[in-house]
Coordinates of C-alpha atoms in Angstrom, one line a residue:
M28 CA -69.8 -77.7 -71.4
A29 CA -72.7 -77.3 -72.5
Y30 CA -72.6 -73.4 -72.9
E31 CA -71.3 -71.9 -75.5
L32 CA -69.6 -68.3 -74.8
T33 CA -69.3 -66.1 -77.7
E34 CA -67.7 -62.7 -78.2
Q35 CA -71.1 -61.1 -77.8
K36 CA -71.7 -63.0 -74.8
K37 CA -67.9 -62.5 -73.0
I38 CA -68.5 -58.5 -73.5
G39 CA -72.4 -59.0 -72.0
L40 CA -70.3 -60.5 -68.7
G41 CA -67.9 -57.9 -68.6
L42 CA -70.8 -55.1 -68.6
L43 CA -72.6 -57.2 -66.0
G44 CA -69.6 -57.2 -63.8
F45 CA -68.9 -53.8 -64.4
G46 CA -72.4 -53.5 -63.6
L47 CA -72.3 -55.3 -60.4
F48 CA -69.4 -53.5 -59.6
F49 CA -70.3 -49.6 -59.9
T50 CA -73.4 -50.2 -58.0
F51 CA -71.6 -51.7 -55.3
L52 CA -69.6 -48.8 -55.1
G53 CA -72.4 -46.5 -55.8
V54 CA -73.5 -48.1 -52.4
V55 CA -70.3 -48.3 -50.4
L56 CA -70.0 -44.8 -51.4
F57 CA -73.6 -43.3 -49.2
F58 CA -75.8 -44.2 -52.7
D59 CA -73.8 -42.0 -55.6
R60 CA -76.4 -41.3 -58.0
G61 CA -73.8 -40.8 -60.6
L62 CA -72.0 -44.4 -59.9
L63 CA -75.6 -46.0 -59.0
A64 CA -76.5 -44.9 -63.0
L65 CA -73.5 -45.8 -64.6
G66 CA -73.8 -49.1 -62.8
N67 CA -77.3 -49.7 -64.1
I68 CA -76.6 -48.6 -67.7
F69 CA -73.7 -50.8 -67.2
W70 CA -75.9 -54.2 -66.2
L71 CA -79.0 -53.6 -68.3
T72 CA -76.3 -53.3 -71.4
G73 CA -74.4 -56.8 -70.3
V74 CA -78.1 -58.4 -69.8
A75 CA -79.1 -57.5 -73.1
L76 CA -76.1 -58.5 -74.6
L77 CA -76.2 -61.9 -72.9
L78 CA -79.4 -62.5 -73.2
G79 CA -79.8 -61.4 -76.7
F80 CA -82.1 -57.9 -77.2
R81 CA -85.3 -60.0 -78.6
S82 CA -84.9 -62.3 -75.4
T83 CA -84.6 -59.5 -73.2
W84 CA -87.4 -57.8 -74.7
N85 CA -89.4 -60.6 -74.3
L86 CA -88.6 -61.0 -70.5
I87 CA -89.2 -57.5 -69.9
T88 CA -92.7 -57.2 -71.7
S89 CA -94.2 -60.8 -70.9
K90 CA -97.1 -60.6 -68.9
A91 CA -96.3 -62.7 -66.2
N92 CA -92.9 -60.5 -65.2
I93 CA -95.2 -57.5 -65.1
K94 CA -94.9 -57.1 -61.6
G95 CA -90.7 -57.2 -61.2
S96 CA -90.5 -54.9 -65.1
A97 CA -92.4 -52.4 -63.1
S98 CA -90.8 -52.6 -59.7
F99 CA -87.4 -52.3 -61.9
L100 CA -88.3 -49.2 -64.1
L101 CA -90.2 -47.6 -60.9
G102 CA -86.5 -47.9 -59.2
L103 CA -85.0 -46.5 -61.6
F104 CA -87.3 -43.4 -61.6
F105 CA -86.7 -43.3 -58.6
L106 CA -82.7 -43.2 -58.7
F107 CA -83.2 -40.6 -61.1
V108 CA -84.9 -38.2 -59.2
R109 CA -82.8 -38.3 -56.0
W110 CA -83.9 -41.3 -53.8
P111 CA -81.8 -43.6 -54.6
I112 CA -81.7 -46.1 -51.5
V113 CA -86.3 -46.5 -52.4
G114 CA -84.4 -47.0 -56.4
I115 CA -82.1 -49.6 -55.5
I116 CA -84.4 -51.5 -52.8
L117 CA -87.3 -51.6 -55.9
E118 CA -84.8 -52.7 -58.6
I119 CA -83.5 -55.5 -56.3
Y120 CA -86.7 -56.5 -56.4
G121 CA -87.5 -55.8 -59.6
C122 CA -84.3 -58.5 -60.5
L123 CA -85.3 -61.0 -58.1
V124 CA -88.7 -61.2 -59.5
L125 CA -87.7 -61.1 -63.0
F126 CA -84.3 -63.4 -62.9
G127 CA -85.8 -65.8 -60.2
R128 CA -86.1 -68.5 -62.4
F129 CA -83.1 -68.3 -63.7
W130 CA -81.5 -69.3 -60.7
P131 CA -81.4 -73.3 -61.1
S132 CA -79.6 -72.7 -64.3
V133 CA -76.9 -70.3 -62.5
K134 CA -76.3 -72.4 -60.1
A135 CA -75.3 -75.3 -62.3
F136 CA -73.3 -73.3 -64.7
L137 CA -71.2 -72.3 -61.8
Y138 CA -70.8 -76.1 -60.2
E139 CA -68.7 -76.4 -63.2
V140 CA -66.9 -73.3 -63.0
P141 CA -62.8 -74.5 -62.1
M142 CA -62.2 -73.5 -58.2
L143 CA -65.4 -72.2 -57.9
G144 CA -67.8 -74.8 -58.1
W145 CA -65.3 -76.4 -56.0
I146 CA -65.8 -73.7 -53.0
I147 CA -69.7 -73.6 -53.5
R148 CA -70.1 -76.9 -53.1
F149 CA -67.5 -77.4 -50.3
L150 CA -69.5 -74.2 -48.4
F151 CA -73.1 -75.5 -49.4
W152 CA -72.8 -79.1 -48.7
T153 CA -75.4 -80.8 -47.0
A154 CA -75.7 -84.3 -45.7
E155 CA -78.2 -84.9 -48.5
S156 CA -76.1 -84.0 -50.9

C-alpha cells in the first residue's frame, strides 16, 4: 500500500473516529451541546494529527478555502451560543467545502481496505465499471 500509517496518523484516525462518534451521539440525543462540542474537539484534533499541523493550518487559512473555513468556524460559534442545529448545518457545509477535493483520494483508499473495499465495490458497482 502506498500510504503509510505512522503512530501519529493512527492516533489521528482514532480521534477522528471518536469525533464522528460523539457528534453522531450528540445529534441523536437531540443536539446535546456538550457531546457536539466534544465531538468537534476530537474531530479537529484528529484532522490536525492526520494531516499534520502545518498542512491543516495551510488548508484552513488558504484563500481558496475561505468560504469553507468561515462557515465551519461560524458553525462552531453557533454551537457554543446554543444554536446547535444551525451550527451543525454550517459545520457540515464547511467540511464539504474544505475537504471536497479529498474525496477521490478517500475513495481510492477505501477501495484498498480488505473487506470494506469489496463491500463498496459491490454496493456501488455500475455497468460502465
